[in-house]
Coordinates of C-alpha atoms in Angstrom, one line a residue:
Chain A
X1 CA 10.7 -16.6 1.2
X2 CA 9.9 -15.8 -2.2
X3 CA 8.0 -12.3 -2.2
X4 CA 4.7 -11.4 -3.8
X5 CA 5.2 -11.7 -7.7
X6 CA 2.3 -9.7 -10.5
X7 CA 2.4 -10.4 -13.8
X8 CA 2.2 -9.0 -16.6
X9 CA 4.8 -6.0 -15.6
X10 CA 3.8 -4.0 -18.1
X11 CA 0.5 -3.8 -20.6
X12 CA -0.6 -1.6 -22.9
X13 CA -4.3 -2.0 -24.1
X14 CA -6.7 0.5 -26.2
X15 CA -10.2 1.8 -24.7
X16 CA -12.8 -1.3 -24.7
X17 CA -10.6 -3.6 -24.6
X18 CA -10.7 -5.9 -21.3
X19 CA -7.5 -7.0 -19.2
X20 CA -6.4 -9.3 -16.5
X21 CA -4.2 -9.2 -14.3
X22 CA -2.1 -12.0 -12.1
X23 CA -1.1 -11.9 -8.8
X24 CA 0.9 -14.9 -6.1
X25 CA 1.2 -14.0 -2.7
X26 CA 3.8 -15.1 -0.4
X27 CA 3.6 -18.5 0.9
X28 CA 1.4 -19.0 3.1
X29 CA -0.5 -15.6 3.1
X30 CA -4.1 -16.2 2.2
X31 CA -5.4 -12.5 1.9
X32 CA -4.8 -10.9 -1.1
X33 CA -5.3 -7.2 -1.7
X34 CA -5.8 -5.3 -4.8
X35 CA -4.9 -1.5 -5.1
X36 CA -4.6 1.1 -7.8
X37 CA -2.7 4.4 -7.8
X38 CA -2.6 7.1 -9.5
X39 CA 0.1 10.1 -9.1
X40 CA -4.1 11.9 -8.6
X41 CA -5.5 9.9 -6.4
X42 CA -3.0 8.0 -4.6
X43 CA -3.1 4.4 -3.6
X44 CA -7.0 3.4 -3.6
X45 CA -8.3 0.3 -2.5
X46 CA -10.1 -1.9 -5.0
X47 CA -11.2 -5.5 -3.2
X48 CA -9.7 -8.1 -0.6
X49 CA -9.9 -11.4 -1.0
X50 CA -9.8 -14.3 1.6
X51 CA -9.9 -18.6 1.0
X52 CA -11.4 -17.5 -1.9
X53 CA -13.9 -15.5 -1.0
X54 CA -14.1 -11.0 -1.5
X55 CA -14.1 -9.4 2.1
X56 CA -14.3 -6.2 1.3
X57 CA -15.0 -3.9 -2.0
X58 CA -14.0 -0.4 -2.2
X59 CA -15.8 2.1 -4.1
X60 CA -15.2 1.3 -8.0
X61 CA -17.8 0.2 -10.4
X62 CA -18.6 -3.2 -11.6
X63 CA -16.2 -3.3 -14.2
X64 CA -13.6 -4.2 -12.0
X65 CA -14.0 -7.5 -10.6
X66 CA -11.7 -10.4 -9.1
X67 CA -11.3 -14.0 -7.9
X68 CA -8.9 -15.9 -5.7
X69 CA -7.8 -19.7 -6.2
X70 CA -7.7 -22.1 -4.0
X71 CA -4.0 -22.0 -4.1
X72 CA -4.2 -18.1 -2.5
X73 CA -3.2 -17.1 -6.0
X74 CA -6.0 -14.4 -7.3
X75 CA -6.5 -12.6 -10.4
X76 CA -8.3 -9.2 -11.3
X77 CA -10.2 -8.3 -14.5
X78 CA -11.1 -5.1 -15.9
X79 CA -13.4 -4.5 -18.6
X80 CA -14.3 -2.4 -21.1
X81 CA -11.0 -0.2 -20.7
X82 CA -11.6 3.9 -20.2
X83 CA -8.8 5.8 -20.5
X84 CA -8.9 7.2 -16.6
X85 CA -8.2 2.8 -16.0
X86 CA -4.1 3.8 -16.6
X87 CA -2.4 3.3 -13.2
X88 CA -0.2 1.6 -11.2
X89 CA -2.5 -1.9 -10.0
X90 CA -0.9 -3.3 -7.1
X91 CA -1.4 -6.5 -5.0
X92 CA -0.6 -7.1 -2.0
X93 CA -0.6 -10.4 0.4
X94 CA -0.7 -10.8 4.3
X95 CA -1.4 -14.0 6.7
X96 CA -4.6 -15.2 8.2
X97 CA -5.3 -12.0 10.9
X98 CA -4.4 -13.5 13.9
X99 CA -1.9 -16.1 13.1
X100 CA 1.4 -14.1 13.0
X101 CA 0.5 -10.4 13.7
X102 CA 0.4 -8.6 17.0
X103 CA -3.3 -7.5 18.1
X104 CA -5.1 -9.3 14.9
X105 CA -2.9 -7.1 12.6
X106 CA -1.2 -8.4 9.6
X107 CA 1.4 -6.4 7.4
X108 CA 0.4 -6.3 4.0
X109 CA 3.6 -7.1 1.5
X110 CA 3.2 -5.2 -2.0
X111 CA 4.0 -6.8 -5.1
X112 CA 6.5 -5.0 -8.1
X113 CA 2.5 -3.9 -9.6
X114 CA 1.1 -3.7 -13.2
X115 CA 1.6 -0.7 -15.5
X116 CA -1.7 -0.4 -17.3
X117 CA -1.6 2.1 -20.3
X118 CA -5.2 2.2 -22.3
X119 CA -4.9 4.2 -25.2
Chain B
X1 CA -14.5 7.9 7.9
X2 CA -11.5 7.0 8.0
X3 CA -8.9 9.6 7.1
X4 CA -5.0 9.5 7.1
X5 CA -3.6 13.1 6.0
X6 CA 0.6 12.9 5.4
X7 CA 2.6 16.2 5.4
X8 CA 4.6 17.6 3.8
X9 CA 3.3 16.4 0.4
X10 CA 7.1 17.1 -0.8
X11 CA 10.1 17.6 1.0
X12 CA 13.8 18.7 -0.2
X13 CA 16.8 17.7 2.0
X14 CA 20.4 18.6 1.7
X15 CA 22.6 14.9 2.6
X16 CA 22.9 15.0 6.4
X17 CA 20.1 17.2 7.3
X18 CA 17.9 15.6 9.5
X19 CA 13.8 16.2 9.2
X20 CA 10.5 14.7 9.8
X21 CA 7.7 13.6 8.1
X22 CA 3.9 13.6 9.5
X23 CA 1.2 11.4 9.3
X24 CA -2.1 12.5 11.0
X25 CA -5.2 10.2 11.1
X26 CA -8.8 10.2 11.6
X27 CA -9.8 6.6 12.6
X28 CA -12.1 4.7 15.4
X29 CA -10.6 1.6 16.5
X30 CA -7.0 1.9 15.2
X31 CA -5.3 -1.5 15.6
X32 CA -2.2 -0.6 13.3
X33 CA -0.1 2.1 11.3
X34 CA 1.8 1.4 9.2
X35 CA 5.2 3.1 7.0
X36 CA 6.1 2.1 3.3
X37 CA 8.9 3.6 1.2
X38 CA 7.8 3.6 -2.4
X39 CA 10.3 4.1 -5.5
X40 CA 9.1 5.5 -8.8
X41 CA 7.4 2.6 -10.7
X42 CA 7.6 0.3 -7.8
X43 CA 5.7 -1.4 -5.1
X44 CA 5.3 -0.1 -1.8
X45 CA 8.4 -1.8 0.6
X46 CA 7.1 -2.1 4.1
X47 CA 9.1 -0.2 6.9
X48 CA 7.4 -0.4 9.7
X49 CA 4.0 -1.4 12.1
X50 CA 3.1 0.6 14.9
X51 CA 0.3 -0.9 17.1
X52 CA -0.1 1.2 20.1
X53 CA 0.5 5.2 20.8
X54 CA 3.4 5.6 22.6
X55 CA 5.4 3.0 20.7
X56 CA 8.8 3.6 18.3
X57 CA 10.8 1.4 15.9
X58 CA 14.0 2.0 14.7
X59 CA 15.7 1.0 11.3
X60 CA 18.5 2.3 10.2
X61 CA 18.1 5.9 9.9
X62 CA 14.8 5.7 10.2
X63 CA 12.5 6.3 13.4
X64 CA 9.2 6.1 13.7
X65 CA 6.6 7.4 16.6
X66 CA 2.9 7.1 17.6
X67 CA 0.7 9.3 19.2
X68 CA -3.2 8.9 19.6
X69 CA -3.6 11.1 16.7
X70 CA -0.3 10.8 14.8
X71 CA 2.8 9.6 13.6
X72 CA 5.8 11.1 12.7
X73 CA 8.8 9.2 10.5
X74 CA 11.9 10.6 11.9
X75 CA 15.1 10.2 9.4
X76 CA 18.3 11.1 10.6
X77 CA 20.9 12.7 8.7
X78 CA 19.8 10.9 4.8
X79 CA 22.1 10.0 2.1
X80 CA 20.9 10.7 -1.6
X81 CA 19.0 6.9 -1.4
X82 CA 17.1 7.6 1.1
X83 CA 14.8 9.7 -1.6
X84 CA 11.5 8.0 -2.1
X85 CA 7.4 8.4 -1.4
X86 CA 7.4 7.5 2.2
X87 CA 3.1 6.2 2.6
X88 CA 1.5 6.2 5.6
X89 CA -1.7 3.8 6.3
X90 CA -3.8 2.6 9.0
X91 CA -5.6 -0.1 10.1
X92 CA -8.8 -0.8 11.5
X93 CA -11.1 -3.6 12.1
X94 CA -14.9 -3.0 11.0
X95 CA -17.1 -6.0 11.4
X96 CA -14.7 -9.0 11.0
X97 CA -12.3 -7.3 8.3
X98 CA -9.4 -5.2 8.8
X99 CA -10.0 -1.9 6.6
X100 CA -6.7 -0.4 5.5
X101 CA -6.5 3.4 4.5
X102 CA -3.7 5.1 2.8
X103 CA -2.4 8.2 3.0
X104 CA -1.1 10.0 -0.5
X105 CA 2.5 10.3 0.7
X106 CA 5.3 12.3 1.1
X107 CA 8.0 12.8 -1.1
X108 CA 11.4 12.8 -0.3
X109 CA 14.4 14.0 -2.4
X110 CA 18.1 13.9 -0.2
X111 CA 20.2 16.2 -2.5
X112 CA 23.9 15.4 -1.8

């Protein structure tokens, strides 16, 4: 099985600017999650989504937003670019809770991630 | 809240010298820890799922333990590529999602 692929790899964008970024989950996983990290801060959790729908929302502010397809597929936008948006944004995929997983659990699979660099 | 603390935040190993690596948690309703090695610039590669204290899973020279309150990634004697950010996260379900928490990871270097 193919693994989870993000694209770009790489962008480099200037403050105000808005970006999106892509991400395809394995086949067959319908939860997509959306992460960034920083060497700061670590790996924090920016949104879930599920048949198209966001489960869960960490703590960011409205400038970060995304959207899932119905092909599991989702995408995550950022606008107006600040300087402190520069990470590592990582997605990552898992099955349907319940369908695969031991006790409801399913792993999450990371993709390779986005380099965002705002200047 | 939920709170995952790995130790040590950096580690230094000569090749062949065998250590451990800690990952303490905070959580009500734990239904699943979980191990990732990270490279630099890359996305997290899963290791390992733990589901229930008292459990272990073995890969390679990697071994890893849960307690009720802990988990502990045992690597026996490591070659050079075994250096990495080992991340430690758990998982718990709160009202019909499962919430995962990350630790900030440990990082390795195997110095041959």
């Amino acid at each position: 099985k193919a693994g989870v692929t993000q694209t770009p790899r790489y962008l480099i964008k200037t403050r105000g600017q808005q970006v999106t970024l892509s991400c395809s989950p394995i086949s067959g996983h319908r939860s997509v999650s959306w992460y960034q990290q920083t060497p700061g801060q670590g790996l924090q959790f920016l949104f879930e989504y599920f048949s198209e729908t966001q489960r869960n929302k960490g703590n960011f502010p409205g400038r970060f937003s995304g959207r899932q397809f119905s092909n599991s597929r989702s995408e995550m936008n950022v606008s107006t670019l600040e300087l402190g948006d520069s990470a590592l944004y990582l997605c990552a995929s898992s099955a349907t809770p319940g369908t695969s997983g031991k006790m409801g659990v399913e792993t999450q699979y990371f993709g390779p991630g986005t380099r965002l660099l705002v200047l | 809240e939920d709170q995952v603390t790995q130790s040590p935040e950096a580690l230094r190993l000569q090749e062949g010298e065998s250590s451990s690596l800690n990952c303490s948690y905070t959580v009500s309703g734990l239904r699943g820890l979980f191990w990732y090695r990270q490279d630099p610039g890359k996305g997290p590669e899963f290791l390992f799922t733990l589901y229930s204290a008292g459990e272990e899973k073995e890969k390679e020279r990697l071994k890893a333990t849960l307690t009720k309150k802990e988990s502990f990634l045992h690597i026996t004697a490591p070659k050079p590529e075994d250096s990495a950010t080992y991340l430690c996260a758990v998982q718990a379900n709160r009202g019909g999602y499962q919430k995962v928490t990350f630790g900030t990871g440990t990082k390795l270097q195997v110095i041959p």
